[in-house]
Amino acid sequence: MKLKYLLYLLLALPLMCSCNNEDDIEEIFVSGTWNVGNFYNGGTWSKYDNDGARPKYTKEEDIKALNFMTVNFLEDGTLQGKINTGNFTGKWSANADGRTVSITQLVYNGNPTGKGKELIEALKKAAYYKGDRNYLKLAPEDKKSYVQLGHYSK
């Protein structure tokens, strides 16, 4: 009888030790170059998909301009990226327990305007994240809007 319980325990062990990529900060953030997908308003943050969120930009030329902007989260807690008018750097940290994120010490060359300025502001205000190694959403404290990043080909 003890052998039977031991067998069940051994079979259940991989299930108990499996990794949930939604909570693996390294897997999510440090997965390569992130391109800006769009800025969204509305929707229900607690849902996994966009669930009613409305994209701010819908014209093809606007989407291409967004996709040009990038963010790289590095393992050492720094980040770097490019916007329409130059480059930026900063520091980041995330906590899987509350899915919180903090982006600080953003420094950029040039004078961000338009969509670049919008990205810088979204990064400064980011307080929550959700996603996986394919996409990443960053929302401010009120969770009524977010910027979505993805690994989009150019």
PDB file of C-alpha atoms in Angstrom:
ATOM      1  CA  MET A   1       0.000   0.000   0.000  1.00  0.00           C
ATOM      2  CA  LYS A   2       2.871   2.388   0.814  1.00  0.00           C
ATOM      3  CA  LEU A   3       4.364   1.642  -2.586  1.00  0.00           C
ATOM      4  CA  LYS A   4       1.097   2.704  -4.231  1.00  0.00           C
ATOM      5  CA  TYR A   5       1.119   6.084  -2.418  1.00  0.00           C
ATOM      6  CA  LEU A   6       4.783   6.577  -3.237  1.00  0.00           C
ATOM      7  CA  LEU A   7       4.011   5.928  -6.899  1.00  0.00           C
ATOM      8  CA  TYR A   8       1.178   8.508  -6.844  1.00  0.00           C
ATOM      9  CA  LEU A   9       3.486  11.036  -5.207  1.00  0.00           C
ATOM     10  CA  LEU A  10       6.178  10.478  -7.828  1.00  0.00           C
ATOM     11  CA  LEU A  11       3.634  10.865 -10.623  1.00  0.00           C
ATOM     12  CA  ALA A  12       2.276  14.092  -9.119  1.00  0.00           C
ATOM     13  CA  LEU A  13       5.714  15.606  -8.510  1.00  0.00           C
ATOM     14  CA  PRO A  14       6.175  16.994 -12.063  1.00  0.00           C
ATOM     15  CA  LEU A  15       2.768  18.672 -11.833  1.00  0.00           C
ATOM     16  CA  MET A  16       3.635  20.323  -8.537  1.00  0.00           C
ATOM     17  CA  CYS A  17       6.998  21.519  -9.814  1.00  0.00           C
ATOM     18  CA  SER A  18       5.887  22.714 -13.224  1.00  0.00           C
ATOM     19  CA  CYS A  19       6.619  26.311 -14.118  1.00  0.00           C
ATOM     20  CA  ASN A  20       3.959  28.897 -14.815  1.00  0.00           C
ATOM     21  CA  ASN A  21       5.387  31.283 -17.452  1.00  0.00           C
ATOM     22  CA  GLU A  22       2.965  34.008 -16.375  1.00  0.00           C
ATOM     23  CA  ASP A  23       4.886  34.299 -13.106  1.00  0.00           C
ATOM     24  CA  ASP A  24       8.411  33.790 -14.460  1.00  0.00           C
ATOM     25  CA  ILE A  25       9.760  37.333 -14.560  1.00  0.00           C
ATOM     26  CA  GLU A  26      12.951  36.427 -16.415  1.00  0.00           C
ATOM     27  CA  GLU A  27      11.002  34.461 -19.039  1.00  0.00           C
ATOM     28  CA  ILE A  28       8.582  37.348 -19.536  1.00  0.00           C
ATOM     29  CA  PHE A  29      10.692  40.494 -19.409  1.00  0.00           C
ATOM     30  CA  VAL A  30      14.140  39.312 -20.520  1.00  0.00           C
ATOM     31  CA  SER A  31      12.964  37.564 -23.682  1.00  0.00           C
ATOM     32  CA  GLY A  32      14.489  39.816 -26.310  1.00  0.00           C
ATOM     33  CA  THR A  33      13.629  43.095 -27.935  1.00  0.00           C
ATOM     34  CA  TRP A  34      10.083  44.272 -27.299  1.00  0.00           C
ATOM     35  CA  ASN A  35       8.370  46.425 -29.918  1.00  0.00           C
ATOM     36  CA  VAL A  36       5.473  48.696 -29.029  1.00  0.00           C
ATOM     37  CA  GLY A  37       2.227  47.215 -30.351  1.00  0.00           C
ATOM     38  CA  ASN A  38      -0.298  49.858 -29.340  1.00  0.00           C
ATOM     39  CA  PHE A  39      -1.744  51.872 -26.493  1.00  0.00           C
ATOM     40  CA  TYR A  40      -5.128  50.681 -25.198  1.00  0.00           C
ATOM     41  CA  ASN A  41      -7.941  52.252 -23.192  1.00  0.00           C
ATOM     42  CA  GLY A  42     -10.817  50.566 -21.398  1.00  0.00           C
ATOM     43  CA  GLY A  43     -11.383  46.856 -21.193  1.00  0.00           C
ATOM     44  CA  THR A  44     -11.121  44.650 -18.166  1.00  0.00           C
ATOM     45  CA  TRP A  45      -7.586  44.318 -16.852  1.00  0.00           C
ATOM     46  CA  SER A  46      -8.464  41.201 -14.872  1.00  0.00           C
ATOM     47  CA  LYS A  47      -9.196  39.297 -18.097  1.00  0.00           C
ATOM     48  CA  TYR A  48      -6.276  37.719 -19.948  1.00  0.00           C
ATOM     49  CA  ASP A  49      -7.108  39.079 -23.390  1.00  0.00           C
ATOM     50  CA  ASN A  50      -7.987  42.632 -24.471  1.00  0.00           C
ATOM     51  CA  ASP A  51     -11.673  42.071 -23.541  1.00  0.00           C
ATOM     52  CA  GLY A  52     -13.117  45.316 -24.776  1.00  0.00           C
ATOM     53  CA  ALA A  53      -9.962  47.418 -24.683  1.00  0.00           C
ATOM     54  CA  ARG A  54      -9.789  49.887 -27.560  1.00  0.00           C
ATOM     55  CA  PRO A  55      -6.530  50.492 -29.430  1.00  0.00           C
ATOM     56  CA  LYS A  56      -5.579  54.144 -29.671  1.00  0.00           C
ATOM     57  CA  TYR A  57      -3.976  53.782 -33.106  1.00  0.00           C
ATOM     58  CA  THR A  58      -5.556  51.956 -36.041  1.00  0.00           C
ATOM     59  CA  LYS A  59      -3.890  53.381 -39.159  1.00  0.00           C
ATOM     60  CA  GLU A  60      -1.152  51.284 -40.739  1.00  0.00           C
ATOM     61  CA  GLU A  61       1.409  54.127 -40.691  1.00  0.00           C
ATOM     62  CA  ASP A  62       0.774  54.680 -36.965  1.00  0.00           C
ATOM     63  CA  ILE A  63       1.239  50.973 -36.202  1.00  0.00           C
ATOM     64  CA  LYS A  64       4.525  50.943 -38.158  1.00  0.00           C
ATOM     65  CA  ALA A  65       5.729  53.963 -36.160  1.00  0.00           C
ATOM     66  CA  LEU A  66       4.805  52.196 -32.915  1.00  0.00           C
ATOM     67  CA  ASN A  67       6.544  48.975 -33.955  1.00  0.00           C
ATOM     68  CA  PHE A  68       9.732  50.980 -34.611  1.00  0.00           C
ATOM     69  CA  MET A  69       9.973  51.862 -30.905  1.00  0.00           C
ATOM     70  CA  THR A  70      11.664  49.220 -28.746  1.00  0.00           C
ATOM     71  CA  VAL A  71      12.333  48.289 -25.138  1.00  0.00           C
ATOM     72  CA  ASN A  72      14.925  45.795 -23.880  1.00  0.00           C
ATOM     73  CA  PHE A  73      14.698  44.631 -20.261  1.00  0.00           C
ATOM     74  CA  LEU A  74      18.117  43.341 -19.261  1.00  0.00           C
ATOM     75  CA  GLU A  75      18.894  40.729 -16.605  1.00  0.00           C
ATOM     76  CA  ASP A  76      20.853  43.233 -14.510  1.00  0.00           C
ATOM     77  CA  GLY A  77      17.726  45.328 -13.884  1.00  0.00           C
ATOM     78  CA  THR A  78      18.444  47.981 -16.475  1.00  0.00           C
ATOM     79  CA  LEU A  79      16.475  48.727 -19.607  1.00  0.00           C
ATOM     80  CA  GLN A  80      17.237  50.437 -22.860  1.00  0.00           C
ATOM     81  CA  GLY A  81      15.212  51.332 -25.869  1.00  0.00           C
ATOM     82  CA  LYS A  82      14.603  53.606 -28.771  1.00  0.00           C
ATOM     83  CA  ILE A  83      11.809  55.998 -29.608  1.00  0.00           C
ATOM     84  CA  ASN A  84      11.122  58.152 -32.635  1.00  0.00           C
ATOM     85  CA  THR A  85      13.541  60.891 -31.525  1.00  0.00           C
ATOM     86  CA  GLY A  86      16.375  58.964 -29.849  1.00  0.00           C
ATOM     87  CA  ASN A  87      17.286  56.424 -27.211  1.00  0.00           C
ATOM     88  CA  PHE A  88      16.502  55.946 -23.533  1.00  0.00           C
ATOM     89  CA  THR A  89      17.778  53.985 -20.551  1.00  0.00           C
ATOM     90  CA  GLY A  90      16.459  53.242 -17.092  1.00  0.00           C
ATOM     91  CA  LYS A  91      16.016  50.690 -14.336  1.00  0.00           C
ATOM     92  CA  TRP A  92      13.252  48.139 -13.879  1.00  0.00           C
ATOM     93  CA  SER A  93      12.082  45.622 -11.313  1.00  0.00           C
ATOM     94  CA  ALA A  94       9.069  43.336 -11.135  1.00  0.00           C
ATOM     95  CA  ASN A  95       7.379  41.212  -8.498  1.00  0.00           C
ATOM     96  CA  ALA A  96       5.458  38.115  -9.583  1.00  0.00           C
ATOM     97  CA  ASP A  97       3.330  37.981  -6.408  1.00  0.00           C
ATOM     98  CA  GLY A  98       1.253  41.056  -7.258  1.00  0.00           C
ATOM     99  CA  ARG A  99       2.435  41.289 -10.860  1.00  0.00           C
ATOM    100  CA  THR A 100       3.789  44.713 -10.089  1.00  0.00           C
ATOM    101  CA  VAL A 101       6.469  46.513 -12.049  1.00  0.00           C
ATOM    102  CA  SER A 102       8.505  49.638 -11.420  1.00  0.00           C
ATOM    103  CA  ILE A 103      10.428  51.542 -14.070  1.00  0.00           C
ATOM    104  CA  THR A 104      12.611  54.333 -12.748  1.00  0.00           C
ATOM    105  CA  GLN A 105      15.523  56.605 -13.651  1.00  0.00           C
ATOM    106  CA  LEU A 106      14.413  56.985 -17.264  1.00  0.00           C
ATOM    107  CA  VAL A 107      16.939  59.070 -19.145  1.00  0.00           C
ATOM    108  CA  TYR A 108      16.503  59.848 -22.839  1.00  0.00           C
ATOM    109  CA  ASN A 109      18.454  61.843 -25.337  1.00  0.00           C
ATOM    110  CA  GLY A 110      16.630  64.397 -27.393  1.00  0.00           C
ATOM    111  CA  ASN A 111      13.177  65.724 -26.732  1.00  0.00           C
ATOM    112  CA  PRO A 112      10.517  63.000 -26.942  1.00  0.00           C
ATOM    113  CA  THR A 113       7.442  64.001 -28.914  1.00  0.00           C
ATOM    114  CA  GLY A 114       4.273  62.296 -30.070  1.00  0.00           C
ATOM    115  CA  LYS A 115       4.247  58.522 -29.721  1.00  0.00           C
ATOM    116  CA  GLY A 116       7.762  58.502 -28.231  1.00  0.00           C
ATOM    117  CA  LYS A 117       6.695  60.835 -25.450  1.00  0.00           C
ATOM    118  CA  GLU A 118       3.604  58.678 -24.932  1.00  0.00           C
ATOM    119  CA  LEU A 119       5.789  55.574 -24.487  1.00  0.00           C
ATOM    120  CA  ILE A 120       8.114  57.324 -22.026  1.00  0.00           C
ATOM    121  CA  GLU A 121       5.100  58.449 -19.962  1.00  0.00           C
ATOM    122  CA  ALA A 122       3.570  54.945 -20.055  1.00  0.00           C
ATOM    123  CA  LEU A 123       6.846  53.428 -18.827  1.00  0.00           C
ATOM    124  CA  LYS A 124       7.152  55.994 -16.024  1.00  0.00           C
ATOM    125  CA  LYS A 125       3.594  55.269 -14.859  1.00  0.00           C
ATOM    126  CA  ALA A 126       3.762  51.469 -15.223  1.00  0.00           C
ATOM    127  CA  ALA A 127       2.690  49.752 -11.990  1.00  0.00           C
ATOM    128  CA  TYR A 128       1.322  46.364 -13.158  1.00  0.00           C
ATOM    129  CA  TYR A 129       2.222  43.841 -15.818  1.00  0.00           C
ATOM    130  CA  LYS A 130       0.766  40.762 -17.412  1.00  0.00           C
ATOM    131  CA  GLY A 131       1.842  38.636 -20.295  1.00  0.00           C
ATOM    132  CA  ASP A 132       4.287  35.958 -21.282  1.00  0.00           C
ATOM    133  CA  ARG A 133       7.353  35.703 -23.499  1.00  0.00           C
ATOM    134  CA  ASN A 134       5.263  36.711 -26.557  1.00  0.00           C
ATOM    135  CA  TYR A 135       3.531  39.838 -25.310  1.00  0.00           C
ATOM    136  CA  LEU A 136       3.697  42.158 -22.327  1.00  0.00           C
ATOM    137  CA  LYS A 137       1.128  44.667 -21.082  1.00  0.00           C
ATOM    138  CA  LEU A 138       2.124  47.482 -18.725  1.00  0.00           C
ATOM    139  CA  ALA A 139      -0.629  49.388 -16.918  1.00  0.00           C
ATOM    140  CA  PRO A 140      -0.630  52.348 -14.549  1.00  0.00           C
ATOM    141  CA  GLU A 141      -2.036  52.184 -11.032  1.00  0.00           C
ATOM    142  CA  ASP A 142      -5.691  52.602 -12.121  1.00  0.00           C
ATOM    143  CA  LYS A 143      -5.439  49.790 -14.753  1.00  0.00           C
ATOM    144  CA  LYS A 144      -7.729  51.729 -17.122  1.00  0.00           C
ATOM    145  CA  SER A 145      -5.159  51.845 -19.923  1.00  0.00           C
ATOM    146  CA  TYR A 146      -2.011  50.013 -20.919  1.00  0.00           C
ATOM    147  CA  VAL A 147       0.758  49.803 -23.463  1.00  0.00           C
ATOM    148  CA  GLN A 148       1.170  46.436 -25.155  1.00  0.00           C
ATOM    149  CA  LEU A 149       4.593  45.233 -26.216  1.00  0.00           C
ATOM    150  CA  GLY A 150       5.326  42.264 -28.429  1.00  0.00           C
ATOM    151  CA  HIS A 151       8.047  40.634 -30.458  1.00  0.00           C
ATOM    152  CA  TYR A 152       6.811  41.955 -33.794  1.00  0.00           C
ATOM    153  CA  SER A 153       8.821  41.504 -36.950  1.00  0.00           C
ATOM    154  CA  LYS A 154       9.556  44.655 -38.894  1.00  0.00           C
TER     155      LYS A 154
END
